[in-house]
Coordinates of C-alpha atoms and ligand atoms in Angstrom, one line a residue:
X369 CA 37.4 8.2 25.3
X370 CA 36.0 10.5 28.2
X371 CA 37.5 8.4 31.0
X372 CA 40.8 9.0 29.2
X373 CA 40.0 13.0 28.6
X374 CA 38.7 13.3 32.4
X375 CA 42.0 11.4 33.6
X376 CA 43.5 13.4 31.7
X377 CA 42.2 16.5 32.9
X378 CA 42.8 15.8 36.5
X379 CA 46.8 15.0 35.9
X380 CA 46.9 18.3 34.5
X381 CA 44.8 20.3 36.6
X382 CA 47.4 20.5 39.2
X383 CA 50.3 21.4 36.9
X384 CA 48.5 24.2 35.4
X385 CA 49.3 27.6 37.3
X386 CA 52.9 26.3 36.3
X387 CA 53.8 25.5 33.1
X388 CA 52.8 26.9 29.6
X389 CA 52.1 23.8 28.0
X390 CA 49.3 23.6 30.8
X391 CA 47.6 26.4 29.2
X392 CA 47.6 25.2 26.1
X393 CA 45.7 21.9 27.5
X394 CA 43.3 23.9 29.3
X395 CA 42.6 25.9 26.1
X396 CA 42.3 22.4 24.5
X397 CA 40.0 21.6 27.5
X398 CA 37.7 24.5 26.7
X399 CA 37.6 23.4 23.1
X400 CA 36.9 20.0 24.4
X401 CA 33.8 21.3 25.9
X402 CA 32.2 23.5 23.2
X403 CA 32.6 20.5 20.7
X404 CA 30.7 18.5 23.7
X405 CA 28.2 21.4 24.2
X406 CA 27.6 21.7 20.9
X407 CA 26.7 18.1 20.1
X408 CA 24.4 17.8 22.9
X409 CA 22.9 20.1 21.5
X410 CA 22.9 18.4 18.1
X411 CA 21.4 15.8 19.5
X412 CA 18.6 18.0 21.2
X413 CA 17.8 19.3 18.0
X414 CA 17.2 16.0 16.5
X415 CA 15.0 14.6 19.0
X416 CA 13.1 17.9 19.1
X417 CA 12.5 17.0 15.5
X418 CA 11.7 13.3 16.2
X419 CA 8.9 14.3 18.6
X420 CA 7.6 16.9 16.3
X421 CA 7.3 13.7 13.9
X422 CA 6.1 11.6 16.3
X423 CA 3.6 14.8 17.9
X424 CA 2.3 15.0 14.3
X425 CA 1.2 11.9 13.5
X426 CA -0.5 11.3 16.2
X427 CA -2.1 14.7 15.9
X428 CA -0.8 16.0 19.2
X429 CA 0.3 19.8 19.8
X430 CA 3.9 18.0 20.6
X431 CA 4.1 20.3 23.8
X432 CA 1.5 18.5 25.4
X433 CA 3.3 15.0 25.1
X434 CA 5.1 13.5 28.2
X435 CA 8.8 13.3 28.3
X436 CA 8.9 9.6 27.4
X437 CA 7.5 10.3 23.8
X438 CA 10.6 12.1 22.9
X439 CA 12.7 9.6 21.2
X440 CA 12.0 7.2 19.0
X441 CA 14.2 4.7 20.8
X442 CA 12.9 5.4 24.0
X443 CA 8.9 4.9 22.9
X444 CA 8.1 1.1 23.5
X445 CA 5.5 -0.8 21.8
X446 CA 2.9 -0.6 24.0
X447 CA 3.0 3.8 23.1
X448 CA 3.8 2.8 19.7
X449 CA 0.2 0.2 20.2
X450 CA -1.5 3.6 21.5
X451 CA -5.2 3.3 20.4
X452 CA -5.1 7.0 20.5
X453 CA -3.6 7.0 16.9
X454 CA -7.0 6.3 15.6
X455 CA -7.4 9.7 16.7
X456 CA -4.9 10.7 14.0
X457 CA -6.2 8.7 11.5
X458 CA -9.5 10.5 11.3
X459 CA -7.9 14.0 11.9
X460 CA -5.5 13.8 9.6
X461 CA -6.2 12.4 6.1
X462 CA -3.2 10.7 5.0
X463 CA -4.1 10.1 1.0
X464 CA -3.7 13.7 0.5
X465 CA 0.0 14.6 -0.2
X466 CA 2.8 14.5 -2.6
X467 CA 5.4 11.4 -3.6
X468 CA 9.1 13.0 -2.3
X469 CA 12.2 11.1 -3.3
X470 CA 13.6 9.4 -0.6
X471 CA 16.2 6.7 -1.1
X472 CA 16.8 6.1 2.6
X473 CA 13.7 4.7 3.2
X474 CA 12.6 3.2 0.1
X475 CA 12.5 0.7 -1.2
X476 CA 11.1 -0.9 1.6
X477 CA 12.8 -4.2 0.7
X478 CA 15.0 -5.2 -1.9
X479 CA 13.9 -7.1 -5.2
X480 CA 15.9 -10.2 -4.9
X481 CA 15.6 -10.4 -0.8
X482 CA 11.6 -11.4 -1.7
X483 CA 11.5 -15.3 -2.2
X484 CA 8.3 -14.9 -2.5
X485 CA 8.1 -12.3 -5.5
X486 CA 7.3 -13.6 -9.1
X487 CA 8.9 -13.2 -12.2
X488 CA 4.8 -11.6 -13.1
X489 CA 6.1 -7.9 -11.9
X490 CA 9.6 -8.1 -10.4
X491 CA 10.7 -5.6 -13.1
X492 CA 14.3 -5.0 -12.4
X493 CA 15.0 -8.9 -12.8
X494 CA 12.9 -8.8 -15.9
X495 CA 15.5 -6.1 -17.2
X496 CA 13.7 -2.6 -16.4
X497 CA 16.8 -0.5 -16.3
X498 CA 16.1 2.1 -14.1
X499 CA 14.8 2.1 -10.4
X500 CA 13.9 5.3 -9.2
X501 CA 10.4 4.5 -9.3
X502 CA 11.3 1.8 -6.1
X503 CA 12.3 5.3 -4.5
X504 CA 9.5 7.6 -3.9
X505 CA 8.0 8.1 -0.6
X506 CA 4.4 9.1 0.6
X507 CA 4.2 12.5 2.5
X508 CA 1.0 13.5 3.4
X509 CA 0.4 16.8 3.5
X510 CA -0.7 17.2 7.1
X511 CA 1.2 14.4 9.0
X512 CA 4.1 12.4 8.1
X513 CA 3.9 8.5 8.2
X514 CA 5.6 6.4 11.2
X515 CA 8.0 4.1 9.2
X516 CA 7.1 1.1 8.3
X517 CA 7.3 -1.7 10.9
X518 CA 7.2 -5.2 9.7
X519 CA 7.7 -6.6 13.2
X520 CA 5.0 -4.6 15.0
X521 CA 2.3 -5.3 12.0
X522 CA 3.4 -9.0 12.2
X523 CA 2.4 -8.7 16.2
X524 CA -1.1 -7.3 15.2
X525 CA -1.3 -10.2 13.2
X526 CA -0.6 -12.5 15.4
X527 CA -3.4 -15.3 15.5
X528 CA -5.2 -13.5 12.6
X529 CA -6.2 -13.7 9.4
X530 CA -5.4 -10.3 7.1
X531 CA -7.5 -11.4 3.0
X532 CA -7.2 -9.7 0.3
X533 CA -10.1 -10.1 -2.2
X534 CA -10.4 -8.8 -6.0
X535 CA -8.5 -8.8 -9.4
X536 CA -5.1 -9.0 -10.4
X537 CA -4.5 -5.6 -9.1
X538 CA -4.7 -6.9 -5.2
X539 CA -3.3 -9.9 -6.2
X540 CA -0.1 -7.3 -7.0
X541 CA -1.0 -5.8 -3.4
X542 CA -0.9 -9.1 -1.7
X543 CA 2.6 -10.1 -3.0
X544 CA 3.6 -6.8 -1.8
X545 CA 2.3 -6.7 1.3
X546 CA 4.0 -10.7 1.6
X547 CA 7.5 -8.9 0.6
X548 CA 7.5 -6.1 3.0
X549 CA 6.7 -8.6 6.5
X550 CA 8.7 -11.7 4.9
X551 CA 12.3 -10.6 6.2
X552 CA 11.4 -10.4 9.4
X553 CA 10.2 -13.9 9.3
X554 CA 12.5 -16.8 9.6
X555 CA 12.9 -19.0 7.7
X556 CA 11.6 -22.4 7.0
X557 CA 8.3 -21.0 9.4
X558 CA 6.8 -19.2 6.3
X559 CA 4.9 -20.8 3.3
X560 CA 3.4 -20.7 0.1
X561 CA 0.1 -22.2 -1.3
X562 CA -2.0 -22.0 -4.1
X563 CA -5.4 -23.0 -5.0
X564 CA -7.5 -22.5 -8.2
X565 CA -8.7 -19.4 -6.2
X566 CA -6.6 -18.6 -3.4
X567 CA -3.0 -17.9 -2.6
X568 CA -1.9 -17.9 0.7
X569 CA 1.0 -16.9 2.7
X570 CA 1.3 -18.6 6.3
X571 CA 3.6 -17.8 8.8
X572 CA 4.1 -20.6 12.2
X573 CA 6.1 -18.3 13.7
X574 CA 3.6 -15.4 14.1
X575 CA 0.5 -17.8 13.5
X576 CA -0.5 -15.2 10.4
X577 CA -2.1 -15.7 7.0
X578 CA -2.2 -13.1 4.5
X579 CA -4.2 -14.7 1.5
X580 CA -5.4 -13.1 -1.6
X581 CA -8.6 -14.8 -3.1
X582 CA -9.3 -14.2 -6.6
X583 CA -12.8 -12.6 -7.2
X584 CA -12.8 -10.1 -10.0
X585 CA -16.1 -8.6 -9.8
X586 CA -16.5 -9.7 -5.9
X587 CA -19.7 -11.9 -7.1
X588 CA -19.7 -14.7 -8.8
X589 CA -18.5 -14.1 -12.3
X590 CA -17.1 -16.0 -15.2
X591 CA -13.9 -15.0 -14.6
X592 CA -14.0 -17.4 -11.1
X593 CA -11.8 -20.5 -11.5
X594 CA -11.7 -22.9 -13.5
X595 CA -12.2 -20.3 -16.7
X596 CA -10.0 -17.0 -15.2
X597 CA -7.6 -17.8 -17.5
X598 CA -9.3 -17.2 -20.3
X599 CA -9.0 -13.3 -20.5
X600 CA -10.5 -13.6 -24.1
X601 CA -14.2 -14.5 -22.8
X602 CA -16.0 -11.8 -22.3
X603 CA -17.3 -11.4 -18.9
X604 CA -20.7 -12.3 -17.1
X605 CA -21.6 -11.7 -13.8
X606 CA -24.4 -12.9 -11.6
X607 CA -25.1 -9.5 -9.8
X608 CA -27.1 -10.9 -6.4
X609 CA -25.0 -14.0 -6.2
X610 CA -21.9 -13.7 -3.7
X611 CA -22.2 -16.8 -0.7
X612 CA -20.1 -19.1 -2.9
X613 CA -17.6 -17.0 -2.8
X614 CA -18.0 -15.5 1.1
X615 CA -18.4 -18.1 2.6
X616 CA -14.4 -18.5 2.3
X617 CA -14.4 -14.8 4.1
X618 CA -16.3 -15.0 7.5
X619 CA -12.9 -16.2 9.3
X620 CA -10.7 -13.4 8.1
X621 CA -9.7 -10.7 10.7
X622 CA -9.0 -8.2 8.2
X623 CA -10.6 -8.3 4.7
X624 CA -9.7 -5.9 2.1
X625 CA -11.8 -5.2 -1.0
X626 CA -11.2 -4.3 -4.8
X627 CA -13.0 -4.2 -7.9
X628 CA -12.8 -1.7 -10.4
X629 CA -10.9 -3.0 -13.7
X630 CA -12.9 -5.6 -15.0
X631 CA -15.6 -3.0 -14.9
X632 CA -13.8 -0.6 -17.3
X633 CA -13.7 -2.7 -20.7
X634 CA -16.9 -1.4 -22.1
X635 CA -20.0 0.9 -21.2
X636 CA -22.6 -2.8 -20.9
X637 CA -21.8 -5.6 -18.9
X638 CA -23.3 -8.7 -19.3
X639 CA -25.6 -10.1 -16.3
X640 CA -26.7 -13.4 -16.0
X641 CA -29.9 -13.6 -13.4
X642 CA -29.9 -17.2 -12.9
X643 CA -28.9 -20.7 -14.4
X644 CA -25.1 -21.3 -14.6
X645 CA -22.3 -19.8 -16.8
X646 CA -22.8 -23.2 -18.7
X647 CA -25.3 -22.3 -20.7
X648 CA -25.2 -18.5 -20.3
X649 CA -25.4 -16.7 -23.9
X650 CA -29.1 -17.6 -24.3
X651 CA -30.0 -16.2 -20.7
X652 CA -28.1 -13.6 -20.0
X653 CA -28.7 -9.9 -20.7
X654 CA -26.6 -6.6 -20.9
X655 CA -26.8 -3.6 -18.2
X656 CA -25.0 -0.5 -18.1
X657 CA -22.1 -1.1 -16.2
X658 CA -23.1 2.3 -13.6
X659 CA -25.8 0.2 -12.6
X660 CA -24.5 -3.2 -12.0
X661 CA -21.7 -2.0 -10.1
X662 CA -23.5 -0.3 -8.0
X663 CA -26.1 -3.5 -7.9
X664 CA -23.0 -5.7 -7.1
X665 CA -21.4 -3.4 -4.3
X666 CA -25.1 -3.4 -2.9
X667 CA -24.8 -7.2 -2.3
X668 CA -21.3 -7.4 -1.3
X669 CA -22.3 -4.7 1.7
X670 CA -25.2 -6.8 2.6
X671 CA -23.5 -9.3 2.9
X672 CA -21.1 -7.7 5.2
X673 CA -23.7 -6.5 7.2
X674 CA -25.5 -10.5 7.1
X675 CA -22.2 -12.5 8.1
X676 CA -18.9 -9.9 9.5
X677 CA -19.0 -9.4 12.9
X678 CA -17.7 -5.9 13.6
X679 CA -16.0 -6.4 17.1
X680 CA -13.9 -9.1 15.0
X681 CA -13.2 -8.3 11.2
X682 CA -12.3 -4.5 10.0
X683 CA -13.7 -4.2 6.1
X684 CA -11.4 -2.1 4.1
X685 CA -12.7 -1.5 0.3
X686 CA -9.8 -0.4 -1.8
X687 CA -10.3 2.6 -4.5
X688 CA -9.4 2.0 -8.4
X689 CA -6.1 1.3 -9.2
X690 CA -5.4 3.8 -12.5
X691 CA -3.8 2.9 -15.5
X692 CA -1.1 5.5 -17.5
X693 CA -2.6 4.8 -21.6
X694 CA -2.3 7.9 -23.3
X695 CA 0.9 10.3 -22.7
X696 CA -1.4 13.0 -23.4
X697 CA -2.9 13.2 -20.3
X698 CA 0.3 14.0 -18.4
X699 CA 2.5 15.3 -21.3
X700 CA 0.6 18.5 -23.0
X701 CA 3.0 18.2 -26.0
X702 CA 2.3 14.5 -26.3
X703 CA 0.2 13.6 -28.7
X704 CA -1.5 10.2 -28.1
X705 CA 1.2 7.7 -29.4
X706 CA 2.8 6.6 -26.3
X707 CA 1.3 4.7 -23.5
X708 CA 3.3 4.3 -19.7
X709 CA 7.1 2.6 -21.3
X710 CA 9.1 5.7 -21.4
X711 CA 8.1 7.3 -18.0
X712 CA 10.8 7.2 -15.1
X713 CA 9.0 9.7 -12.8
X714 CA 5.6 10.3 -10.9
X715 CA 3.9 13.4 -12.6
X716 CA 5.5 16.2 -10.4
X717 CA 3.9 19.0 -11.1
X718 CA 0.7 19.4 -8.9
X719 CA -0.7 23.1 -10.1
X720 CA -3.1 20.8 -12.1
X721 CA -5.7 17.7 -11.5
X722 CA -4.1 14.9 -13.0
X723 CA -6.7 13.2 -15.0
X724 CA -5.8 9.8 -16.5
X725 CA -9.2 8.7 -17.3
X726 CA -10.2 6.7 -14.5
X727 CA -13.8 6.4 -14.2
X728 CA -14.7 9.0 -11.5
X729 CA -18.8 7.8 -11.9
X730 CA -17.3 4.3 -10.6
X731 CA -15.7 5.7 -7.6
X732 CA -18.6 8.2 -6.4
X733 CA -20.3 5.0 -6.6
X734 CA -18.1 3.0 -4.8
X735 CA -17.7 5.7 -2.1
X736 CA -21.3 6.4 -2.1
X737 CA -22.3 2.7 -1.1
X738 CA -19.4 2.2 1.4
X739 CA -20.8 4.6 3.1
X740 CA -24.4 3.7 3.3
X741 CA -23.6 0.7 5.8
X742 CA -25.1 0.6 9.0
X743 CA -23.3 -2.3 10.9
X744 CA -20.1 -2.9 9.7
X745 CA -17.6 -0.2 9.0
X746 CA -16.1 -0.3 5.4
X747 CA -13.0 1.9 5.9
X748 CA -12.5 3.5 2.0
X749 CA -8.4 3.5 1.4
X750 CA -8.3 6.3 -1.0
X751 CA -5.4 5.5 -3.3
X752 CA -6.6 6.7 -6.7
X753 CA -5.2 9.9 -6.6
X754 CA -2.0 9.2 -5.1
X755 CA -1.4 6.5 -7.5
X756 CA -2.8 8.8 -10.6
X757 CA 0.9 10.6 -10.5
X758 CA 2.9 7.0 -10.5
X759 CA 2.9 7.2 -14.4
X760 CA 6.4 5.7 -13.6
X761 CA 5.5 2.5 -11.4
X762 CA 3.7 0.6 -14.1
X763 CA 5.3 -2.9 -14.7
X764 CA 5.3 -1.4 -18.9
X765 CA 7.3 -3.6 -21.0
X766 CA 9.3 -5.8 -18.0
X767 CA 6.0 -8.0 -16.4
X768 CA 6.0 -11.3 -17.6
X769 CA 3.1 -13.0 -18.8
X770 CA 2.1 -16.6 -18.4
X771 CA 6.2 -17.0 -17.5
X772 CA 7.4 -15.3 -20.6
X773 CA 9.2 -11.9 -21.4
X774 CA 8.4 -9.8 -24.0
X775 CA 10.5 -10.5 -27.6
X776 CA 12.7 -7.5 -28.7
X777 CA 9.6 -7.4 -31.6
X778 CA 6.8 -7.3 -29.0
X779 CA 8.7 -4.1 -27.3
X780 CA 8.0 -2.4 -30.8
X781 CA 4.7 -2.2 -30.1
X782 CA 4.0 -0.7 -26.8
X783 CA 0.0 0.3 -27.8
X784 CA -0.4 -3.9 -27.4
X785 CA 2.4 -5.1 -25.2
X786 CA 2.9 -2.4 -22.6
X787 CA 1.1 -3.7 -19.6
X788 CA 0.0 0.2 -17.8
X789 CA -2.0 -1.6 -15.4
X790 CA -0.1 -3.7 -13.0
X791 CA 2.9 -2.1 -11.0
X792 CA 6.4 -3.2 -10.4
X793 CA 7.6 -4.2 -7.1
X794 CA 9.3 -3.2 -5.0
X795 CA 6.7 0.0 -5.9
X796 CA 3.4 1.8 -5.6
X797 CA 1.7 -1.1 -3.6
X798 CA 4.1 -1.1 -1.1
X799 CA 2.6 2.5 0.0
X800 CA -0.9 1.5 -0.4
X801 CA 0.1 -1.4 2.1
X802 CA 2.1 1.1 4.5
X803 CA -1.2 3.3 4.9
X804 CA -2.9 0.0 5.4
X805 CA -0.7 -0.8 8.1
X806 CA -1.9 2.3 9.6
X807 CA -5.4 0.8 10.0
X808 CA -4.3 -2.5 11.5
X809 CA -1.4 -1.8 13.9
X810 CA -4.3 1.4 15.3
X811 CA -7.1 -1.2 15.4
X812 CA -7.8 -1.5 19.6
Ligands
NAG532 C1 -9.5 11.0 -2.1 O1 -8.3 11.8 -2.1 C2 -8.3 12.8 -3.0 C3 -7.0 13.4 -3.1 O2 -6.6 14.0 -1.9 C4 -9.4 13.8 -2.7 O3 -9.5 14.8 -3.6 C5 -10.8 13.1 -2.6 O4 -11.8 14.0 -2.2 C6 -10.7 11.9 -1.7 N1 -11.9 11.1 -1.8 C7 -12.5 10.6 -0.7 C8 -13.7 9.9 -1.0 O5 -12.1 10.7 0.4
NAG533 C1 -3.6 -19.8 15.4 O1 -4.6 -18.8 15.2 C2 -5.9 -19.4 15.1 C3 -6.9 -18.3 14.7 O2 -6.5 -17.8 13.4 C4 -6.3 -20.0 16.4 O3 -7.6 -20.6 16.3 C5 -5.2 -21.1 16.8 O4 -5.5 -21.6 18.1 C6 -3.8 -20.5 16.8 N1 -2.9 -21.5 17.0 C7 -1.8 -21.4 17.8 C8 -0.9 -22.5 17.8 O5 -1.7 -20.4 18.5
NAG534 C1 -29.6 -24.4 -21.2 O1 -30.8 -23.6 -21.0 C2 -32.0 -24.1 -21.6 C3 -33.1 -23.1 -21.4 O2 -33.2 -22.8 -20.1 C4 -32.3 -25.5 -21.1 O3 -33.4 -26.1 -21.7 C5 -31.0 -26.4 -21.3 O4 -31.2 -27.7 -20.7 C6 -29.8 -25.8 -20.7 N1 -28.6 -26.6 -21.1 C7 -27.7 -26.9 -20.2 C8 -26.5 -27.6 -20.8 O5 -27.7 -26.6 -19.0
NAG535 C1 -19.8 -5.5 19.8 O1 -19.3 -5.2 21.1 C2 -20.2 -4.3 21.8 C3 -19.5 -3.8 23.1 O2 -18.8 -4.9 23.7 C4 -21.5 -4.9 22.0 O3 -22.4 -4.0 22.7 C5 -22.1 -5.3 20.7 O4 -23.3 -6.0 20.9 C6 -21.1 -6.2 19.9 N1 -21.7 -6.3 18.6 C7 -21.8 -7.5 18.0 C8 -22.4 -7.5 16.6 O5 -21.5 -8.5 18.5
NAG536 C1 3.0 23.0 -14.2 O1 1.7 23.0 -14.9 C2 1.2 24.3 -15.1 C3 -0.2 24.1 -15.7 O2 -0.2 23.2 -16.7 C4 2.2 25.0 -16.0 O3 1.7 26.3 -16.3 C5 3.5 25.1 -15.3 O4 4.5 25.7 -16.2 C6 4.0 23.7 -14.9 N1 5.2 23.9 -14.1 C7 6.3 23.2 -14.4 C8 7.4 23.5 -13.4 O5 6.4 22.5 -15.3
NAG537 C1 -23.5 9.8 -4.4 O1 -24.3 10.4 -3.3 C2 -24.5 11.8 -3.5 C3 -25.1 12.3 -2.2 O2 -26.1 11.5 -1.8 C4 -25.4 12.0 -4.7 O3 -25.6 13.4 -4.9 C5 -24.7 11.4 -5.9 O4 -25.5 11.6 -7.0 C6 -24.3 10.0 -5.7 N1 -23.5 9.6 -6.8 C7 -23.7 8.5 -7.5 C8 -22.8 8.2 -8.7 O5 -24.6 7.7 -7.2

């Protein structure tokens, strides 16, 4: 196209003084070079903008970056690797923000595309008819998030172990996080397993596991394997005992915390000091649930501080996943009678704390003792508050349970059937997993 317009010109550059149709080509030669003109600088503009993205995150006045940070496509991966993104990180607090639509980006991977997704929260193939929920991006207020990178996480990973320890909730973060590096992967070098206690991804190709081990109340509970099926029981924890269970930890890389629901069901817990969950009932005792979690985070951080070595393994502790029970809290004209099944958008208007009822006592706790460690950093990934407006993300009436849907009946009665706990994916987990990634590809 320009080697044809420059021949072109050069042919008719010498006939020009002479002939009116000459002119006309030289006016169509000046037009010719605005339109160029113009999209050069087009393209300026969008670069400037790409750096200002770029600047910002990194939490750089974007002046002072070299020439070679401009575009996107020219920054390689050993800028992108930069350890000065920490930096960011710390300056810029990236739970803090709104959810903006944003169907270019999101979903981060399609429904069907995950092999590896079950039937337990893939809502759209359990019927869910809308999907704007899949579409809602993270903008924090005072930085804007790289995109997500599958292959440069994967290359973090390499060699390491990434675990994800607590209820169902991170079990709903792990299949995530498995969905959004999975397509990169190819296949017949990725697998599956599953214990009594653990699932685990593996990946030849990039020499990766990313595991979730089930551990409700981190220590040992009786809600551990073989009896976590039995949701009916209720549950007893042995506050000081946690070895059993760590033991299966001391070789991950990355570990990543969560307990919070199991602590929610009532205001006691029941504690049982020794003996085995055997022969509990006559032994065991109950203890205000304020004081035993804080009891239990207290031996999960000595632990950390007894077996992780710092220089290896970065501790995350993830904050309480909410729940959406009573329209109420988000709709002031609702009276109590629904609970998440109608909702098809995040709570948007911000002029107002959301309050859903999560237990704020449980997470001044929580932040409290993840801060009092000494050795080992606990890095605290604030998602409460972001996820408090996903009213829309919950998996509702289309999870299935123990491989079944929900009966046309069951959907009559959303106060007992509609699960406003767990999230659909592609969804809100995928975003708690993105500003994970933030940790691990910025880890020197
Ligand atoms: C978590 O994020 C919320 C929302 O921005 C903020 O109000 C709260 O102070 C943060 N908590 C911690 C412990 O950082
Ligand atoms: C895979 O990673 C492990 C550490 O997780 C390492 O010990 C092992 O040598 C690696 N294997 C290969 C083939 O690179
Ligand atoms: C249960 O506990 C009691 C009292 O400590 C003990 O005598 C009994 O042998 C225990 N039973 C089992 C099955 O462990
Ligand atoms: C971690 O590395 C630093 C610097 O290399 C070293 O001084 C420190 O002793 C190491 N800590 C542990 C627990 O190995
Ligand atoms: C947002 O909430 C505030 C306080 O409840 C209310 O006054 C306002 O009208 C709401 N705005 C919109 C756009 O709904
Ligand atoms: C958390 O720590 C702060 C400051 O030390 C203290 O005032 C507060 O009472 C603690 N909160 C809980 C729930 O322990």
């Amino acid at each position: 196209m320009f080697n044809q317009f420059s021949l072109m010109f050069t042919n008719q550059s010498n006939k020009m003084k002479q002939t009116g149709a000459a002119k006309r080509s030289s006016y169509l030669y000046v037009l010719y070079v605005v339109i160029i003109v113009l999209l050069l600088f087009l393209l300026g503009c969008y670069l400037y903008n790409e750096k200002q993205r770029i600047g910002q995150f990194q939490g750089f006045k974007t002046d002072n970056l070299p020439e070679e940070h401009i575009s996107p496509l020219q920054q390689s991966k050993e800028e992108k690797d930069k350890k000065i993104d920490l930096v960011a990180l710390k300056v810029c607090d990236v739970f803090t923000g709104k959810w903006v639509l944003d169907e270019v980006t999101h979903p981060l991977y399609k429904e069907d595309e995950c092999e590896f997704l079950s039937e337990w929260v893939a809502c759209t193939r359990n019927g869910r008819p809308d999907s704007k929920y899949q579409k809602w991006r993270w903008q924090p207020r005072d930085c804007s998030l790289p995109r997500f990178d599958a292959k440069l996480l994967l290359e973090k990973l390499r060699g390491k172990k990434l675990m994800f320890i607590g209820d169902s909730i991170h079990y709903n973060q792990w299949q995530s996080m498995v969905c959004m590096v999975q397509s990169t992967i190819s296949s017949g070098t990725k697998t599956l397993s599953h214990t009594a206690q653990m699932s685990i991804f593996n990946t030849e190709e990039y020499n990766t596991t990313i595991s979730f081990y089930w551990a409700p109340f981190l220590v040992e509970s009786n809600a551990d394997p073989p009896d976590k099926r039995d949701g009916k029981r209720e549950p007893i924890i042995m506050p000081r005992s946690i070895s059993k269970h760590g033991k299966n930890w001391k070789d991950a890389d990355f570990l990543v915390f969560n307990t919070y629901t199991w602590w929610t069901r009532h205001s006691k817990i029941k504690v049982l000091r020794q003996g085995s969950f055997t022969n509990e009932t006559k032994e065991s005792n109950e203890v205000g649930i304020y004081i035993m979690y804080e009891e239990v985070l207290r031996t999960w951080t000595n632990w950390l501080e007894q077996n992780i070595d710092p220089n290896r393994t970065s501790v995350f502790f993830s904050s309480m996943s909410p729940t959406h029970v009573r329209s109420s809290d988000w709709d002031v004209n609702g009276r109590a009678t629904r609970k998440c099944e109608k909702e098809t958008e995040p709570i948007l208007n911000m002029s107002k704390p959301v309050d859903v009822g999560t237990n704020r006592r449980l997470r001044e706790i929580a932040v409290n003792v993840t801060k009092s460690t000494t050795k080992v950093h606990v890095t605290f990934l604030n998602v409460t508050t972001m996820s408090e407006f996903r009213k829309d993300a919950h998996t509702s009436f289309y999870g299935s349970r123990s491989g079944s849907l929900l009966t046309p009946v069951q959907k009559l009665d959303p106060r007992t059937f509609a699960d406003c706990y767990h999230w659909c994916l592609p969804g809100l987990p995928d975003t708690w997993n993105e500003l994970l990634s933030l940790y691990i590809i910025n880890k020197s």
